[in-house]
CSV table of C-alpha atoms in Angstrom, one decimal:
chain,number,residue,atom,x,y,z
A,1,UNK,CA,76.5,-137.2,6.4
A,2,UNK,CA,78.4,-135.6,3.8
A,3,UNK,CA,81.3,-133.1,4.1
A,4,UNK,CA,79.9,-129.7,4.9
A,5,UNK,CA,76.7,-131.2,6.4
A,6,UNK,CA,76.3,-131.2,10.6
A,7,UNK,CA,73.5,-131.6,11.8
A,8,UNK,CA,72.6,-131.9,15.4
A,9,UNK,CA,74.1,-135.2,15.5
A,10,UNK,CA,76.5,-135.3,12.8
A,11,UNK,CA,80.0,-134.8,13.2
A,12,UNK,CA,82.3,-132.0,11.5
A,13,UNK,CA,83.8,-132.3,8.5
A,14,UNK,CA,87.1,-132.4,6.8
A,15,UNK,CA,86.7,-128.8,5.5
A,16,UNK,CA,86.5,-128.2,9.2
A,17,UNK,CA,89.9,-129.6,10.2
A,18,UNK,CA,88.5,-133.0,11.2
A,19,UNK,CA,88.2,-136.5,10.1
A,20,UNK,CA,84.8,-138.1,9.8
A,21,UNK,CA,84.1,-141.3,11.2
A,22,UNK,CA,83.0,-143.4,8.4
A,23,UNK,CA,82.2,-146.1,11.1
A,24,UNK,CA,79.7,-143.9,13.1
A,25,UNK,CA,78.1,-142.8,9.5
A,26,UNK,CA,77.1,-146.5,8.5
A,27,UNK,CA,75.6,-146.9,12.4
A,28,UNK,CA,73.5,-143.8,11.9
A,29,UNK,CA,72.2,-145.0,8.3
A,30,UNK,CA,71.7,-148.4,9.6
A,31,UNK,CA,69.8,-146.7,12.8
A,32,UNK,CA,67.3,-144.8,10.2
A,33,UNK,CA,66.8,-147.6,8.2
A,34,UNK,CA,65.4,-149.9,10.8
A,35,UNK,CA,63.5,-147.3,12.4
A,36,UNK,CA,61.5,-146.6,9.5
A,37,UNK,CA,61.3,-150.7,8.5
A,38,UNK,CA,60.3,-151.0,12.4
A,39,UNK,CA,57.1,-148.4,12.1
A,40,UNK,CA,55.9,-149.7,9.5
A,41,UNK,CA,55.8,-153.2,10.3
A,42,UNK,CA,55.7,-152.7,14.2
A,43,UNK,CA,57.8,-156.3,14.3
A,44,UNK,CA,58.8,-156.4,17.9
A,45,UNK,CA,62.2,-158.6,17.1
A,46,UNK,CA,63.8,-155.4,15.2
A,47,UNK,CA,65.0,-153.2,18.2
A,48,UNK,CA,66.7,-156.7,19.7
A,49,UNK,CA,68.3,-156.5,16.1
A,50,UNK,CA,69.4,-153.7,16.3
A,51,UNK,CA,68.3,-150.9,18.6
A,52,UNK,CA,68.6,-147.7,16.6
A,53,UNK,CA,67.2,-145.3,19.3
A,54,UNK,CA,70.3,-146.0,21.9
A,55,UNK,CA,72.8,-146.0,18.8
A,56,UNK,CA,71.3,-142.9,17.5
A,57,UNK,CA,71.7,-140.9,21.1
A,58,UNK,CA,75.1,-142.2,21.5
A,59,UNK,CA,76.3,-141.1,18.3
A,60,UNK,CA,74.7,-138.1,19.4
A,61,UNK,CA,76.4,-137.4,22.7
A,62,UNK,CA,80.2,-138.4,21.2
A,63,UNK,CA,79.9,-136.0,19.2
A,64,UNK,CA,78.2,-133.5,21.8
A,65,UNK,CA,81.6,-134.4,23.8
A,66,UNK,CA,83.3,-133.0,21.3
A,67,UNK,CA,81.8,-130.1,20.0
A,68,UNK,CA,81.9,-128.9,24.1
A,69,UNK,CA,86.0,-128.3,23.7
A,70,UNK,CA,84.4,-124.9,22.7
A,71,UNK,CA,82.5,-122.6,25.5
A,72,UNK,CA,79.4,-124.4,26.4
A,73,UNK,CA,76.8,-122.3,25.9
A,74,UNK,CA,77.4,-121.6,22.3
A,75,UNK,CA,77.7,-125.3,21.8
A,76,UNK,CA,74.3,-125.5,22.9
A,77,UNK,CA,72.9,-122.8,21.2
A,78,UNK,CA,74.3,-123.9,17.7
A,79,UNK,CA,72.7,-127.2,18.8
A,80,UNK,CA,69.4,-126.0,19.2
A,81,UNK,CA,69.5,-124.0,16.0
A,82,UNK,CA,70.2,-126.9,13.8
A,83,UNK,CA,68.0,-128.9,15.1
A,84,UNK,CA,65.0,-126.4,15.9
A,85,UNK,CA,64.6,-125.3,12.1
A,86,UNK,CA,63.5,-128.5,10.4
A,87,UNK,CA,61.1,-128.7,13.4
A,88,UNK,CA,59.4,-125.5,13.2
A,89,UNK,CA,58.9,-126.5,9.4
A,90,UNK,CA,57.1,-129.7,10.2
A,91,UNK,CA,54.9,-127.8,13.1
A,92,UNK,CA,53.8,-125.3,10.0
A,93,UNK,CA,52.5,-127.6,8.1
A,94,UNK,CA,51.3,-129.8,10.2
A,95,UNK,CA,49.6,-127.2,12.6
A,96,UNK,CA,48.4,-125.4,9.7
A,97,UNK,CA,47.1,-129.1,8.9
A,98,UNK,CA,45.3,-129.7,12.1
A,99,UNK,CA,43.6,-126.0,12.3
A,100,UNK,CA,42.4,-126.2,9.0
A,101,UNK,CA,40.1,-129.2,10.0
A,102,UNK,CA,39.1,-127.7,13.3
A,103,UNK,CA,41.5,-128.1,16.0
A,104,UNK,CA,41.6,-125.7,18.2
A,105,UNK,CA,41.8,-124.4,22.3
A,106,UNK,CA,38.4,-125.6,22.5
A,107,UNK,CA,40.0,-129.3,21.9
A,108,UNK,CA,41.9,-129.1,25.1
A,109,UNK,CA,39.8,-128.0,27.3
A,110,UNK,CA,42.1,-125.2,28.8
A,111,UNK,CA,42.4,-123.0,26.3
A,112,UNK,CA,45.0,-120.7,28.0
A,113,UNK,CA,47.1,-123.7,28.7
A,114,UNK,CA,46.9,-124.7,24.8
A,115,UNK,CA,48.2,-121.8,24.0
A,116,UNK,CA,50.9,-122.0,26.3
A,117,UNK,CA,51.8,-125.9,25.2
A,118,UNK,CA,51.5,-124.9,21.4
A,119,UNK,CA,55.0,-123.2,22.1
A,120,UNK,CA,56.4,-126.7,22.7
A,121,UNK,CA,56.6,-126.7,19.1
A,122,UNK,CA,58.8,-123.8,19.3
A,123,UNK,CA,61.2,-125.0,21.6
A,124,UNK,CA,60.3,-128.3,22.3
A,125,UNK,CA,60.8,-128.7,26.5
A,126,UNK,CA,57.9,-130.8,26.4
A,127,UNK,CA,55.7,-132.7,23.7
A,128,UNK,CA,54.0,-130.6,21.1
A,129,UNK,CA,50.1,-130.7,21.6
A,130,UNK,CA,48.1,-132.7,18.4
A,131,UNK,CA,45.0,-133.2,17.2
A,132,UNK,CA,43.7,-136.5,17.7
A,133,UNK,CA,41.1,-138.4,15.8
A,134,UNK,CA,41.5,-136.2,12.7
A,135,UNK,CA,40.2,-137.3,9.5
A,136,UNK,CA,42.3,-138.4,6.5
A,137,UNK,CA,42.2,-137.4,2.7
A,138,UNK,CA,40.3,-140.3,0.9
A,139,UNK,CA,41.9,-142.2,-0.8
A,140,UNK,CA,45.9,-140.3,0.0
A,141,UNK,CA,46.3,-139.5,3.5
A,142,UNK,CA,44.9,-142.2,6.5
A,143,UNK,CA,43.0,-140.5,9.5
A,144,UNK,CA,44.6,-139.5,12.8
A,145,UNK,CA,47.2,-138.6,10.9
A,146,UNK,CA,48.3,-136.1,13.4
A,147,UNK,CA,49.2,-138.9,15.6
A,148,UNK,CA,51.6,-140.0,13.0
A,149,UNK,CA,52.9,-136.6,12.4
A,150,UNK,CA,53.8,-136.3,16.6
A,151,UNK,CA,55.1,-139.3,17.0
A,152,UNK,CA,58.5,-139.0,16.6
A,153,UNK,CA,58.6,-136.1,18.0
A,154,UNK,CA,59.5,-137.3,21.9
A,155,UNK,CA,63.0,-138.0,20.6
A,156,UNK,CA,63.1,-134.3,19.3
A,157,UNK,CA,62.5,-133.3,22.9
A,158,UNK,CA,65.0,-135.6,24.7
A,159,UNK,CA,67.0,-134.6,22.3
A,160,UNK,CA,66.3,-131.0,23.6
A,161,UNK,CA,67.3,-132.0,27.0
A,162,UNK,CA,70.3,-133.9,26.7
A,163,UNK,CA,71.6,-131.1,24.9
A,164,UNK,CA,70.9,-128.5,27.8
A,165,UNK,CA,72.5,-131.3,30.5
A,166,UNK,CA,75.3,-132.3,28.4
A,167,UNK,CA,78.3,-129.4,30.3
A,168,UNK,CA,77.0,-130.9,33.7
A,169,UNK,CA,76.8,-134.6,32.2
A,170,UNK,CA,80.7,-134.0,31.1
A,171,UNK,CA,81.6,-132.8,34.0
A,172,UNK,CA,80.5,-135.5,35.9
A,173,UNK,CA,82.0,-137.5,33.8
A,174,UNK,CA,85.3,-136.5,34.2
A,175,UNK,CA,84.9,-136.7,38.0
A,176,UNK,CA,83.1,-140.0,38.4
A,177,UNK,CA,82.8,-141.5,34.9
A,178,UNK,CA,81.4,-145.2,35.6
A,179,UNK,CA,78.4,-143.8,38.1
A,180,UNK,CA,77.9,-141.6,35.8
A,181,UNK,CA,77.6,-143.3,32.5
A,182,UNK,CA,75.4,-146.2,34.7
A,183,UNK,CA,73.0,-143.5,36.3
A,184,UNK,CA,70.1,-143.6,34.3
A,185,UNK,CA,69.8,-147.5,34.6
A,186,UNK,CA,70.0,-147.2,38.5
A,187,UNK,CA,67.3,-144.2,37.6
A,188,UNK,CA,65.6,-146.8,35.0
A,189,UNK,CA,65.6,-149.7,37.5
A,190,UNK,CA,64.3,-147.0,40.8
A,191,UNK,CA,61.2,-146.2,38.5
A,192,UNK,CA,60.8,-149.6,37.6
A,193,UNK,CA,60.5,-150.9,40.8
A,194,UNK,CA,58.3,-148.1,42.5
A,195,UNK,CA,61.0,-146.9,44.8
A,196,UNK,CA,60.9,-143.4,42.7
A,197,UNK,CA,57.3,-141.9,41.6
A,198,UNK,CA,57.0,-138.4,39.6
A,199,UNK,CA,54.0,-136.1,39.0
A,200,UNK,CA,52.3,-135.1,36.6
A,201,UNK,CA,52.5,-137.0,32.5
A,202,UNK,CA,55.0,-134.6,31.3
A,203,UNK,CA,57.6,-134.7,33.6
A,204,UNK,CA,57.2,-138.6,34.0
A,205,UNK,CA,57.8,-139.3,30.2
A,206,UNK,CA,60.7,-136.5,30.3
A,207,UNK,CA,62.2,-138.7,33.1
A,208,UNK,CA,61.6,-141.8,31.5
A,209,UNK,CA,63.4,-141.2,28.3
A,210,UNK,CA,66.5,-139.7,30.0
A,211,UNK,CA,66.5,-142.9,32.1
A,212,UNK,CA,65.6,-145.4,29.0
A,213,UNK,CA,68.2,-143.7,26.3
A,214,UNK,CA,70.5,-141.5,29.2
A,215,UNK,CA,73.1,-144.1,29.4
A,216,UNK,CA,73.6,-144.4,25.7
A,217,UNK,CA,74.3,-140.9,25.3
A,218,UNK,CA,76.6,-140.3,28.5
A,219,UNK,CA,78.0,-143.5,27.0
A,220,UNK,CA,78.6,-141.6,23.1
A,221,UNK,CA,80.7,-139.1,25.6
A,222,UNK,CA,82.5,-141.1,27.8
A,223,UNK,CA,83.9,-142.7,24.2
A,224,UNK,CA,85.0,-139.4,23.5
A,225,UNK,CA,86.6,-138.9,26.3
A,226,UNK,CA,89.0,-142.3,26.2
A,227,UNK,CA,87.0,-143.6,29.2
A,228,UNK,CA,86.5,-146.8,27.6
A,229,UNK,CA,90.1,-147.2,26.0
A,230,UNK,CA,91.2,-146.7,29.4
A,231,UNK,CA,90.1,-150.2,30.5
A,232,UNK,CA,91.4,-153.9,29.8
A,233,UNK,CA,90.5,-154.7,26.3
A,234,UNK,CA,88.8,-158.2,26.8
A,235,UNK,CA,86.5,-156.0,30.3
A,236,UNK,CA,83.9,-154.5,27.5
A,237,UNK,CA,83.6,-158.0,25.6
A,238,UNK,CA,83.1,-159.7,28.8
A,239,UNK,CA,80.7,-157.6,30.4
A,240,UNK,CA,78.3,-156.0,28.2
A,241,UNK,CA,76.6,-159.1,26.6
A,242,UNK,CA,75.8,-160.0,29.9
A,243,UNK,CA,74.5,-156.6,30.8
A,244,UNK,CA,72.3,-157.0,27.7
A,245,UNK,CA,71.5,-160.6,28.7
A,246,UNK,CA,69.9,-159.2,31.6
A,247,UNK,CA,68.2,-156.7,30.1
A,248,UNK,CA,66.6,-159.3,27.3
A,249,UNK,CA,65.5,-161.8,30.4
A,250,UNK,CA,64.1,-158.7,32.3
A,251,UNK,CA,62.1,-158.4,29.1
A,252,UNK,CA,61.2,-162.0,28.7
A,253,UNK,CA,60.3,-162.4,32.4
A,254,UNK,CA,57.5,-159.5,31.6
A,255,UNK,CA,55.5,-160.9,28.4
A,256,UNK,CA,57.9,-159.8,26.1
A,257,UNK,CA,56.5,-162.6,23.9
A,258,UNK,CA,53.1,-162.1,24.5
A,259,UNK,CA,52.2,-158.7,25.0
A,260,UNK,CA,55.0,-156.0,24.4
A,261,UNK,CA,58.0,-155.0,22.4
A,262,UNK,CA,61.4,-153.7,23.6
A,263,UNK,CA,59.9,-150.0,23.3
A,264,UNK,CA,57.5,-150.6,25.9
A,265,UNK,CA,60.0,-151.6,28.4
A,266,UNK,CA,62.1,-149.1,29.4
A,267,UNK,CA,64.4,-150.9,31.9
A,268,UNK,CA,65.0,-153.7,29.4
A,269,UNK,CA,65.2,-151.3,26.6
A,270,UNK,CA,67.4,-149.7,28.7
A,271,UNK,CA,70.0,-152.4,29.6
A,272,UNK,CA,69.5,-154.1,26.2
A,273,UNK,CA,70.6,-150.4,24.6
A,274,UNK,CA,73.3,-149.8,26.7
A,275,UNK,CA,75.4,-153.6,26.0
A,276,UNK,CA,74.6,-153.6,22.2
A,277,UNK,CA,75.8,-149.6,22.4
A,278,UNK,CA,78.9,-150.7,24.7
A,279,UNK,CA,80.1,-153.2,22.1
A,280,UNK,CA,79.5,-151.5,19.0
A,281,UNK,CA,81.6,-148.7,20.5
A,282,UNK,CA,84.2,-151.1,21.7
A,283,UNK,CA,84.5,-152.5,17.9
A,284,UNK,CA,84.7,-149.1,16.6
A,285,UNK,CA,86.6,-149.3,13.7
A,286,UNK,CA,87.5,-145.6,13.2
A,287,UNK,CA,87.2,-145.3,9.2
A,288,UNK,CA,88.4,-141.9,8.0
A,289,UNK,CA,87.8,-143.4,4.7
A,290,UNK,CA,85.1,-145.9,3.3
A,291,UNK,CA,86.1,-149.5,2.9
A,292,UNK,CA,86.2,-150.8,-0.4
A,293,UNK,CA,83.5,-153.4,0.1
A,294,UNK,CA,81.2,-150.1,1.2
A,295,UNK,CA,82.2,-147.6,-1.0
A,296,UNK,CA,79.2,-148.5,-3.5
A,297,UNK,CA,76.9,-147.2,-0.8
A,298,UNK,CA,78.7,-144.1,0.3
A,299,UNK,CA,76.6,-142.0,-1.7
A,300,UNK,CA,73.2,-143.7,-0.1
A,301,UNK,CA,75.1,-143.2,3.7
A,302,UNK,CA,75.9,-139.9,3.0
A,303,UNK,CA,72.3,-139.3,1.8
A,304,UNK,CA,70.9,-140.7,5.0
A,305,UNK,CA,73.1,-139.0,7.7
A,306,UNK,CA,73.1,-135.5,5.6
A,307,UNK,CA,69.0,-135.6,6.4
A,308,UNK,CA,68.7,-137.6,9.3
A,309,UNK,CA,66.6,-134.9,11.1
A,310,UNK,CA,64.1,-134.5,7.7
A,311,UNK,CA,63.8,-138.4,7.6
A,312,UNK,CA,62.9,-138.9,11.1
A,313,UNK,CA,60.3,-136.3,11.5
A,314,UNK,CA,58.8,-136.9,8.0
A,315,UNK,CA,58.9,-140.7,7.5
A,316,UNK,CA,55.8,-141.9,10.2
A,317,UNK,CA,53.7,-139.4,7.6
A,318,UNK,CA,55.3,-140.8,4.6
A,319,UNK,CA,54.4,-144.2,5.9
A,320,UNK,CA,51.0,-143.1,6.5
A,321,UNK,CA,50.3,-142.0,2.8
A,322,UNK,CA,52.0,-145.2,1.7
A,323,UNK,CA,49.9,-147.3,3.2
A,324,UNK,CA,46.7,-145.4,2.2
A,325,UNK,CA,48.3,-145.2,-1.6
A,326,UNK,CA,48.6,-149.1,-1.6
A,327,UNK,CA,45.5,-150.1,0.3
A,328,UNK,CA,43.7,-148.5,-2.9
A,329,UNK,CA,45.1,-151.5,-4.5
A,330,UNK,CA,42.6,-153.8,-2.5
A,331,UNK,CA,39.4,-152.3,-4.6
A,332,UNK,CA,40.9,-153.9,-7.8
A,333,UNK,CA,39.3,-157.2,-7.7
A,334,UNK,CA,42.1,-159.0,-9.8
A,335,UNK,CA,44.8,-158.1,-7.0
A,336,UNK,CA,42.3,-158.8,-4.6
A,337,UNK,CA,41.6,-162.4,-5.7
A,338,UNK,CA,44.9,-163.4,-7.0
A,339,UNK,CA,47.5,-161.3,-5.9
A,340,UNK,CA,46.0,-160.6,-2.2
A,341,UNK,CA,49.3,-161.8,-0.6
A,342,UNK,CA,51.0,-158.7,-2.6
A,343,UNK,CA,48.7,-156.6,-0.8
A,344,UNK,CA,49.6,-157.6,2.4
A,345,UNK,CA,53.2,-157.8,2.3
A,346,UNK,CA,55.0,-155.0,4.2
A,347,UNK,CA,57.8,-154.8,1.1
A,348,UNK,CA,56.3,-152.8,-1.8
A,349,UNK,CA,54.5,-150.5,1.1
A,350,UNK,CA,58.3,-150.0,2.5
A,351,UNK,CA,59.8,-149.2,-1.2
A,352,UNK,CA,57.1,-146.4,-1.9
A,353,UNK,CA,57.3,-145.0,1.5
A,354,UNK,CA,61.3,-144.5,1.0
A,355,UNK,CA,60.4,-143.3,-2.5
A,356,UNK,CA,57.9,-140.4,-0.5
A,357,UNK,CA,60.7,-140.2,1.7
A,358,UNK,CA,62.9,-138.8,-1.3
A,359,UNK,CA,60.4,-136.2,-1.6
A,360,UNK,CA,60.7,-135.3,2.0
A,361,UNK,CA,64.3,-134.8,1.3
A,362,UNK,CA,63.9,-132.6,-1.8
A,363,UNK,CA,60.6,-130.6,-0.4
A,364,UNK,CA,61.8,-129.9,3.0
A,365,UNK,CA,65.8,-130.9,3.4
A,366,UNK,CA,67.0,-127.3,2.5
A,367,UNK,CA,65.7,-126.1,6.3
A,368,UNK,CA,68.8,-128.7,7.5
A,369,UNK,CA,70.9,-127.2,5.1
A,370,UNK,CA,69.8,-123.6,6.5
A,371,UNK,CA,69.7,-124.5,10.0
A,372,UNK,CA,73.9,-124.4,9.8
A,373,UNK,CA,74.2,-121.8,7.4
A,374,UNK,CA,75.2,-123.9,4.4
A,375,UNK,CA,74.0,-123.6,1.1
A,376,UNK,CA,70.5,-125.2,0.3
A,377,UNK,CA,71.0,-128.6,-1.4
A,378,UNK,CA,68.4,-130.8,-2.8
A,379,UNK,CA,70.6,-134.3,-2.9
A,380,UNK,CA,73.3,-134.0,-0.6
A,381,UNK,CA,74.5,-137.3,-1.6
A,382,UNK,CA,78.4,-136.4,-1.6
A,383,UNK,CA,78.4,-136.7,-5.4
A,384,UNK,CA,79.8,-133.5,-6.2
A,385,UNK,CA,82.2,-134.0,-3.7
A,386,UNK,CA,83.3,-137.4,-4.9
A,387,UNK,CA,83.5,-136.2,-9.0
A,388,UNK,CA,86.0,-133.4,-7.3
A,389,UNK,CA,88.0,-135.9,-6.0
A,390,UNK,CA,87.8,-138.4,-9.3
A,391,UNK,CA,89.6,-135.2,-11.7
């Protein structure tokens, strides 16, 4: 993200006294990209690739680790509040959305208890209730589209919590670091195997995350600590390709061929996450400045780290309406007869939903922008930054 741009996961930057790693930058644009290319085309190969989620909370918790130099709790707070704002934005509309076509208390069944879940989109402890089953807009918006809206919202609320945990996760680190950082796999594994059983849906899929993605972010600290510079250089190569060996048999072993992807399996997502995390940390190049066969894309980098938080709560929507836009396409019968295999590739749907992601950015970046108490921008692309620097 560019200079003057933090949010919730995005480190300070030089006009705060500090150096931005240009290295951890390219991971979290890399992280975005193949989230939204992996939602649209739902191909299960992509988190093995590259597995954005457990980059993305690591990144997260280094700079967490950081930031906590300061007194905890208004680390926290100043957490929540840049990350709370682009949220509540998102709940307006979409909210809004959902009454407007009849959702309602009624929906649920309980309707004291809907009004008590509906602040989850407040402060997001739990998932925000949707409507399901909604109809589209013909022709510009698909139906169930609240489904779409919430469903990137679970990493909103683990977010939530390993924000909270993070003083007591860093203290443990300092006093037992390895048990620590490998906690939520032994946690991943206990569920796994049915030693460990939790009631109730919410506080399993709370649970769940924390022991799928927990490692990667108690990892993102532990770097920021000098855990792992602390060991024998050739210990991380050695040993995490084989912890994400095991996590890719554990995987295979289950029908990960036949009937699942990586994000259904949280034990091998887990493992597979932490070894790919492990190594890419252990690379870590530490650019305070962009390479020169990079700096082409710095712009585009800076675009995508400045509005991570816009892109990932808007882009299963934007997705959505590309899809509709192009399926349009199939009532023309020249496409249809001639040009169907244009219609079904995944490519033009995945340029028009990064050009509705661009909107996103314009319509509702500015609540990032807010969020830290920085002036509204519309293209925080560094550009201004970068003619400064040319004069």
């Amino acid at each position: 993200m560019p200079s003057g741009t933090d949010a919730p996961d995005q480190p300070p930057s030089h006009s705060q006294g500090r150096v931005r790693d240009r290295y951890f930058d390219l991971l979290r644009a890399i992280a975005l990209f193949r989230v939204v290319l992996y939602h649209l085309t739902g191909w299960a190969w992509l988190p093995l690739v590259f597995p954005s989620m457990g980059v993305m909370f690591a990144l997260a918790g280094n700079l967490m680790a950081r930031s906590l130099k300061r007194p905890p709790l208004s680390v926290v707070r100043g957490r929540l509040r840049r990350l709370l704002p682009p949220l509540w934005l998102l709940g307006a509309i979409g909210v809004a959305g959902m009454l407007l076509q009849g959702w309602g208390p009624e929906d649920d069944g309980h309707p004291g208890s809907w009004w008590l879940h509906l602040t989850f989109w407040i402060l997001p402890l739990s998932d925000p209730p949707y409507a399901e089953g909604l109809p589209g807009i013909q022709g510009l918006l698909g139906e169930d589209w609240a489904t779409e809206l919430a469903g990137p919202l679970w990493y909103v609320r683990a977010y939530v919590w390993y924000v909270l945990l993070s003083p007591f996760l860093l203290r443990a680190l300092r006093r037992l670091p390895w048990p620590t950082i490998l906690m939520p796999i032994a946690l991943s594994a206990a569920l796994e195997s049915g030693l460990l059983s939790l009631p109730g849906e919410r506080i399993d899929s709370a649970v769940t995350d924390f022991s799928t993605f927990g490692a990667c972010w108690i990892l993102g600290m532990a770097y920021q600590e000098g855990v792992l510079k602390r060991l024998p250089r050739y210990v991380i190569p050695s040993v995490a390709p084989f912890i994400a060996g095991l996590g890719l048999w554990y995987a295979v072993s289950h029908n990960f061929t036949t009937d699942h992807d990586l994000d259904s399996m949280p034990l091998a997502q887990a493992m597979w996450s932490f070894g790919t995390v492990l190594l890419l940390l252990h690379v870590s190049p530490s650019w305070s400045e962009w390479p020169h066969r990079l700096h082409r894309w710095s712009g585009l980098i800076e675009l995508l780290n400045s509005r991570a938080v816009t892109i990932y709560l808007w882009h299963n929507i934007c997705i959505l309406v590309a899809a509709t836009l192009w399926d349009r396409l199939w009532s023309v019968e020249t496409l249809e007869q001639h040009y169907s295999w244009l219609l079904e590739s995944p490519w033009p749907t995945l340029a028009l939903t990064w050009v509705l992601i661009g909107g996103c950015i314009v319509w509702f970046g500015w609540a990032e922008d807010l969020a830290a108490k920085r002036k509204p921008q519309l293209w925080p692309d560094g550009g201004r930054k970068r003619r400064t620097h040319a004069r």
